[in-house]
């Protein structure tokens, strides 16, 4: 009865790594797949067809142009899909929501070190009575905790998210362990990818972890994250 959410930045739509990416996604068989840097091009169509054949009949994608990185979400169970064209003047395609009976899941790809108002939009939107789960590439974290230094932008928004009743599921399960989901060419680690869960859902959080081997196999420059609810 485990409900498993896989979130993953697949790097510029997947490119030549696409066949291996699709194989990993379908072999793991999560309940929901949330992708960052998804692209509405031939690679995106290939992903959608493979997932459709694997039983993921319900798709949520944005209207982003073919060469633009966006967020997408796929599920074996039906959901109501929501886009937010008003969320940001430039980056509205970086956010998509799948609403299920018990909760909403946001697939997110927040821009890296660029000015945006997606956090502000989210902080208002998640006041909805139905609890939310936020997964994906936040491109930020906590300085000196999710990286060795202090170069993250929007750390105040992470604080606001937690003050608003949202739990970092990875920290809940792994405490103060040092793990990073992306590494620079200089070898510096950053935990950009997160799963934030409304505190009303804390009793059903069973595990939250990264699949670093997928990054080490060079399927992407990001490690996918798994959130298990049960």
mmCIF file of C-alpha atoms in Angstrom:
data_model
loop_
_atom_site.group_PDB
_atom_site.id
_atom_site.type_symbol
_atom_site.label_atom_id
_atom_site.label_comp_id
_atom_site.label_asym_id
_atom_site.label_seq_id
_atom_site.Cartn_x
_atom_site.Cartn_y
_atom_site.Cartn_z
ATOM 1 C CA UNK A 1 0.000 0.000 0.000
ATOM 2 C CA UNK A 2 3.007 2.314 -0.428
ATOM 3 C CA UNK A 3 2.411 5.538 -2.369
ATOM 4 C CA UNK A 4 5.741 6.438 -3.932
ATOM 5 C CA UNK A 5 6.567 9.794 -5.555
ATOM 6 C CA UNK A 6 9.681 10.082 -7.701
ATOM 7 C CA UNK A 7 10.909 13.605 -8.494
ATOM 8 C CA UNK A 8 13.846 14.183 -10.839
ATOM 9 C CA UNK A 9 15.549 16.899 -12.824
ATOM 10 C CA UNK A 10 16.343 15.033 -16.057
ATOM 11 C CA UNK A 11 18.608 17.780 -17.479
ATOM 12 C CA UNK A 12 17.463 19.611 -20.579
ATOM 13 C CA UNK A 13 14.722 17.150 -21.473
ATOM 14 C CA UNK A 14 16.850 14.019 -21.334
ATOM 15 C CA UNK A 15 18.634 14.232 -24.691
ATOM 16 C CA UNK A 16 20.676 11.182 -25.680
ATOM 17 C CA UNK A 17 20.084 9.704 -22.209
ATOM 18 C CA UNK A 18 16.369 9.388 -22.829
ATOM 19 C CA UNK A 19 16.103 5.613 -23.377
ATOM 20 C CA UNK A 20 17.974 4.865 -20.145
ATOM 21 C CA UNK A 21 15.965 7.479 -18.252
ATOM 22 C CA UNK A 22 12.672 5.952 -19.398
ATOM 23 C CA UNK A 23 13.882 2.464 -18.508
ATOM 24 C CA UNK A 24 14.768 3.550 -14.962
ATOM 25 C CA UNK A 25 11.460 5.359 -14.453
ATOM 26 C CA UNK A 26 9.327 2.409 -15.509
ATOM 27 C CA UNK A 27 11.453 -0.224 -13.732
ATOM 28 C CA UNK A 28 11.132 1.578 -10.393
ATOM 29 C CA UNK A 29 7.343 1.807 -10.876
ATOM 30 C CA UNK A 30 6.503 4.768 -8.596
ATOM 31 C CA UNK A 31 2.907 5.915 -8.154
ATOM 32 C CA UNK A 32 3.682 9.444 -9.353
ATOM 33 C CA UNK A 33 6.564 10.832 -11.426
ATOM 34 C CA UNK A 34 7.375 14.557 -11.195
ATOM 35 C CA UNK A 35 9.965 15.782 -13.696
ATOM 36 C CA UNK A 36 12.004 18.982 -13.816
ATOM 37 C CA UNK A 37 13.610 20.279 -17.024
ATOM 38 C CA UNK A 38 10.943 18.410 -19.005
ATOM 39 C CA UNK A 39 10.622 19.731 -22.567
ATOM 40 C CA UNK A 40 7.656 19.770 -24.927
ATOM 41 C CA UNK A 41 9.677 18.412 -27.850
ATOM 42 C CA UNK A 42 10.340 14.999 -29.403
ATOM 43 C CA UNK A 43 12.055 13.847 -26.194
ATOM 44 C CA UNK A 44 9.050 14.905 -24.132
ATOM 45 C CA UNK A 45 6.697 13.060 -26.478
ATOM 46 C CA UNK A 46 8.874 9.942 -26.155
ATOM 47 C CA UNK A 47 8.728 10.119 -22.360
ATOM 48 C CA UNK A 48 4.946 10.534 -22.470
ATOM 49 C CA UNK A 49 4.501 7.562 -24.807
ATOM 50 C CA UNK A 50 6.740 5.276 -22.751
ATOM 51 C CA UNK A 51 4.985 6.237 -19.522
ATOM 52 C CA UNK A 52 1.565 5.832 -21.133
ATOM 53 C CA UNK A 53 2.535 2.306 -22.215
ATOM 54 C CA UNK A 54 3.725 1.612 -18.656
ATOM 55 C CA UNK A 55 0.341 2.501 -17.161
ATOM 56 C CA UNK A 56 0.806 6.205 -16.412
ATOM 57 C CA UNK A 57 -2.414 7.260 -18.113
ATOM 58 C CA UNK A 58 -2.692 10.660 -16.473
ATOM 59 C CA UNK A 59 -0.312 13.416 -17.580
ATOM 60 C CA UNK A 60 0.105 17.034 -16.560
ATOM 61 C CA UNK A 61 2.334 19.228 -18.732
ATOM 62 C CA UNK A 62 2.529 22.962 -19.359
ATOM 63 C CA UNK A 63 2.316 24.901 -22.609
ATOM 64 C CA UNK A 64 6.051 25.686 -22.571
ATOM 65 C CA UNK A 65 7.794 26.087 -25.917
ATOM 66 C CA UNK A 66 9.881 23.146 -27.164
ATOM 67 C CA UNK A 67 13.257 24.555 -26.069
ATOM 68 C CA UNK A 68 12.127 25.712 -22.611
ATOM 69 C CA UNK A 69 12.706 23.705 -19.427
ATOM 70 C CA UNK A 70 9.453 23.100 -17.554
ATOM 71 C CA UNK A 71 7.792 20.932 -14.908
ATOM 72 C CA UNK A 72 5.593 17.890 -15.629
ATOM 73 C CA UNK A 73 3.768 15.228 -13.622
ATOM 74 C CA UNK A 74 2.556 11.703 -14.440
ATOM 75 C CA UNK A 75 0.377 9.298 -12.459
ATOM 76 C CA UNK A 76 -1.300 5.912 -12.604
ATOM 77 C CA UNK A 77 -4.266 7.406 -10.744
ATOM 78 C CA UNK A 78 -6.503 10.193 -12.048
ATOM 79 C CA UNK A 79 -5.928 13.740 -10.894
ATOM 80 C CA UNK A 80 -7.127 17.251 -11.666
ATOM 81 C CA UNK A 81 -4.322 19.190 -13.311
ATOM 82 C CA UNK A 82 -3.720 22.883 -12.589
ATOM 83 C CA UNK A 83 -1.468 25.330 -14.420
ATOM 84 C CA UNK A 84 -0.624 28.758 -13.046
ATOM 85 C CA UNK A 85 -0.030 31.256 -15.863
ATOM 86 C CA UNK A 86 -0.378 34.075 -13.325
ATOM 87 C CA UNK A 87 2.291 32.680 -10.964
ATOM 88 C CA UNK A 88 5.264 34.470 -12.535
ATOM 89 C CA UNK A 89 5.655 36.748 -15.577
ATOM 90 C CA UNK A 90 8.477 34.631 -17.015
ATOM 91 C CA UNK A 91 8.569 31.231 -15.306
ATOM 92 C CA UNK A 92 4.954 30.068 -14.955
ATOM 93 C CA UNK A 93 5.809 26.833 -16.824
ATOM 94 C CA UNK A 94 8.047 25.844 -13.901
ATOM 95 C CA UNK A 95 5.091 24.912 -11.713
ATOM 96 C CA UNK A 96 2.277 22.404 -12.133
ATOM 97 C CA UNK A 97 -0.154 20.861 -9.657
ATOM 98 C CA UNK A 98 -1.874 17.471 -9.578
ATOM 99 C CA UNK A 99 -4.829 17.370 -7.200
ATOM 100 C CA UNK A 100 -5.815 13.981 -5.794
ATOM 101 C CA UNK A 101 -8.586 13.201 -3.339
ATOM 102 C CA UNK A 102 -6.391 13.420 -0.231
ATOM 103 C CA UNK A 103 -3.733 15.974 -1.201
ATOM 104 C CA UNK A 104 -2.174 18.061 -3.953
ATOM 105 C CA UNK A 105 1.270 17.425 -5.455
ATOM 106 C CA UNK A 106 3.242 20.295 -6.954
ATOM 107 C CA UNK A 107 5.944 19.393 -9.465
ATOM 108 C CA UNK A 108 8.454 22.232 -9.342
ATOM 109 C CA UNK A 109 11.476 23.519 -11.215
ATOM 110 C CA UNK A 110 12.454 26.820 -9.653
ATOM 111 C CA UNK A 111 14.949 28.957 -11.609
ATOM 112 C CA UNK A 112 18.576 28.989 -10.501
ATOM 113 C CA UNK A 113 19.762 32.369 -9.221
ATOM 114 C CA UNK A 114 17.203 34.323 -11.210
ATOM 115 C CA UNK A 115 14.598 36.740 -9.916
ATOM 116 C CA UNK A 116 11.178 35.102 -9.755
ATOM 117 C CA UNK A 117 8.045 35.230 -7.607
ATOM 118 C CA UNK A 118 7.158 31.525 -7.709
ATOM 119 C CA UNK A 119 7.901 31.098 -4.010
ATOM 120 C CA UNK A 120 5.577 33.988 -3.139
ATOM 121 C CA UNK A 121 2.851 32.487 -5.313
ATOM 122 C CA UNK A 122 3.314 29.074 -3.692
ATOM 123 C CA UNK A 123 3.267 30.414 -0.156
ATOM 124 C CA UNK A 124 -0.175 31.898 -0.864
ATOM 125 C CA UNK A 125 -1.507 28.944 -2.863
ATOM 126 C CA UNK A 126 -0.648 26.287 -0.275
ATOM 127 C CA UNK A 127 -2.956 27.960 2.232
ATOM 128 C CA UNK A 128 -5.605 25.896 0.440
ATOM 129 C CA UNK A 129 -7.525 23.643 2.903
ATOM 130 C CA UNK A 130 -6.254 20.534 1.113
ATOM 131 C CA UNK A 131 -2.676 19.678 2.199
ATOM 132 C CA UNK A 132 0.064 19.899 -0.396
ATOM 133 C CA UNK A 133 3.283 18.069 -1.217
ATOM 134 C CA UNK A 134 5.979 20.078 -2.992
ATOM 135 C CA UNK A 135 8.600 18.080 -4.883
ATOM 136 C CA UNK A 136 11.295 18.866 -7.403
ATOM 137 C CA UNK A 137 14.293 21.082 -8.049
ATOM 138 C CA UNK A 138 14.019 24.101 -5.741
ATOM 139 C CA UNK A 139 17.502 25.348 -6.738
ATOM 140 C CA UNK A 140 17.993 26.459 -3.157
ATOM 141 C CA UNK A 141 18.266 25.072 0.338
ATOM 142 C CA UNK A 142 19.723 26.040 3.696
ATOM 143 C CA UNK A 143 23.162 27.620 3.738
ATOM 144 C CA UNK A 144 25.848 25.695 5.640
ATOM 145 C CA UNK A 145 23.473 22.706 5.821
ATOM 146 C CA UNK A 146 22.481 21.875 2.251
ATOM 147 C CA UNK A 147 25.835 23.166 1.001
ATOM 148 C CA UNK A 148 29.169 23.965 2.643
ATOM 149 C CA UNK A 149 28.927 27.691 1.896
ATOM 150 C CA UNK A 150 26.255 30.380 1.798
ATOM 151 C CA UNK A 151 25.503 31.058 -1.884
ATOM 152 C CA UNK A 152 21.823 30.005 -1.895
ATOM 153 C CA UNK A 153 19.173 32.528 -2.904
ATOM 154 C CA UNK A 154 15.631 32.467 -1.427
ATOM 155 C CA UNK A 155 16.565 30.839 1.883
ATOM 156 C CA UNK A 156 14.057 33.184 3.517
ATOM 157 C CA UNK A 157 11.336 31.520 1.448
ATOM 158 C CA UNK A 158 12.390 28.081 2.708
ATOM 159 C CA UNK A 159 12.064 29.443 6.251
ATOM 160 C CA UNK A 160 8.618 30.831 5.402
ATOM 161 C CA UNK A 161 7.577 27.467 3.970
ATOM 162 C CA UNK A 162 8.515 25.720 7.220
ATOM 163 C CA UNK A 163 6.842 28.378 9.344
ATOM 164 C CA UNK A 164 3.741 27.802 7.205
ATOM 165 C CA UNK A 165 3.542 24.192 8.371
ATOM 166 C CA UNK A 166 5.639 22.351 5.790
ATOM 167 C CA UNK A 167 8.179 19.677 6.683
ATOM 168 C CA UNK A 168 11.404 18.824 4.871
ATOM 169 C CA UNK A 169 10.696 15.086 4.548
ATOM 170 C CA UNK A 170 14.356 14.217 3.961
ATOM 171 C CA UNK A 171 15.454 15.959 7.164
ATOM 172 C CA UNK A 172 12.563 14.376 9.060
ATOM 173 C CA UNK A 173 13.843 10.907 8.105
ATOM 174 C CA UNK A 174 17.623 11.454 7.827
ATOM 175 C CA UNK A 175 18.183 14.179 10.449
ATOM 176 C CA UNK A 176 21.488 16.040 9.875
ATOM 177 C CA UNK A 177 23.094 13.649 7.386
ATOM 178 C CA UNK A 178 25.193 15.363 4.692
ATOM 179 C CA UNK A 179 23.945 14.418 1.234
ATOM 180 C CA UNK A 180 23.855 16.457 -1.957
ATOM 181 C CA UNK A 181 21.752 16.057 -5.089
ATOM 182 C CA UNK A 182 23.961 18.051 -7.486
ATOM 183 C CA UNK A 183 27.701 18.720 -7.750
ATOM 184 C CA UNK A 184 29.585 21.544 -9.455
ATOM 185 C CA UNK A 185 32.560 20.943 -11.760
ATOM 186 C CA UNK A 186 34.716 21.896 -8.786
ATOM 187 C CA UNK A 187 33.184 19.053 -6.764
ATOM 188 C CA UNK A 188 31.101 21.222 -4.439
ATOM 189 C CA UNK A 189 27.850 19.578 -3.361
ATOM 190 C CA UNK A 190 24.410 21.207 -3.181
ATOM 191 C CA UNK A 191 21.085 19.789 -2.024
ATOM 192 C CA UNK A 192 18.809 21.508 -4.541
ATOM 193 C CA UNK A 193 16.116 18.824 -4.749
ATOM 194 C CA UNK A 194 13.531 18.552 -1.988
ATOM 195 C CA UNK A 195 10.223 17.078 -0.853
ATOM 196 C CA UNK A 196 8.226 19.390 1.432
ATOM 197 C CA UNK A 197 5.090 17.897 2.980
ATOM 198 C CA UNK A 198 2.296 19.562 4.966
ATOM 199 C CA UNK A 199 2.610 18.642 8.632
ATOM 200 C CA UNK A 200 -0.872 17.062 8.671
ATOM 201 C CA UNK A 201 0.615 14.318 6.465
ATOM 202 C CA UNK A 202 3.617 13.675 8.731
ATOM 203 C CA UNK A 203 2.125 10.412 10.141
ATOM 204 C CA UNK A 204 2.118 8.835 6.659
ATOM 205 C CA UNK A 205 5.694 9.792 5.694
ATOM 206 C CA UNK A 206 7.554 6.480 5.654
ATOM 207 C CA UNK A 207 10.833 7.428 3.963
ATOM 208 C CA UNK A 208 12.540 10.047 1.804
ATOM 209 C CA UNK A 209 15.848 9.436 0.062
ATOM 210 C CA UNK A 210 17.943 10.012 -3.061
ATOM 211 C CA UNK A 211 18.981 7.567 -5.771
ATOM 212 C CA UNK A 212 22.519 8.884 -6.188
ATOM 213 C CA UNK A 213 23.516 5.962 -8.397
ATOM 214 C CA UNK A 214 21.331 7.317 -11.218
ATOM 215 C CA UNK A 215 23.350 10.543 -11.157
ATOM 216 C CA UNK A 216 26.597 8.597 -10.866
ATOM 217 C CA UNK A 217 25.571 6.622 -13.967
ATOM 218 C CA UNK A 218 25.342 10.053 -15.704
ATOM 219 C CA UNK A 219 21.638 9.702 -16.499
ATOM 220 C CA UNK A 220 21.340 13.296 -15.267
ATOM 221 C CA UNK A 221 23.394 15.765 -13.250
ATOM 222 C CA UNK A 222 20.788 15.552 -10.466
ATOM 223 C CA UNK A 223 19.987 12.653 -8.149
ATOM 224 C CA UNK A 224 16.300 11.701 -8.204
ATOM 225 C CA UNK A 225 14.405 11.831 -4.926
ATOM 226 C CA UNK A 226 11.906 9.286 -3.610
ATOM 227 C CA UNK A 227 9.160 10.146 -1.131
ATOM 228 C CA UNK A 228 7.292 7.174 0.311
ATOM 229 C CA UNK A 229 3.880 7.564 1.967
ATOM 230 C CA UNK A 230 1.943 4.756 3.565
#
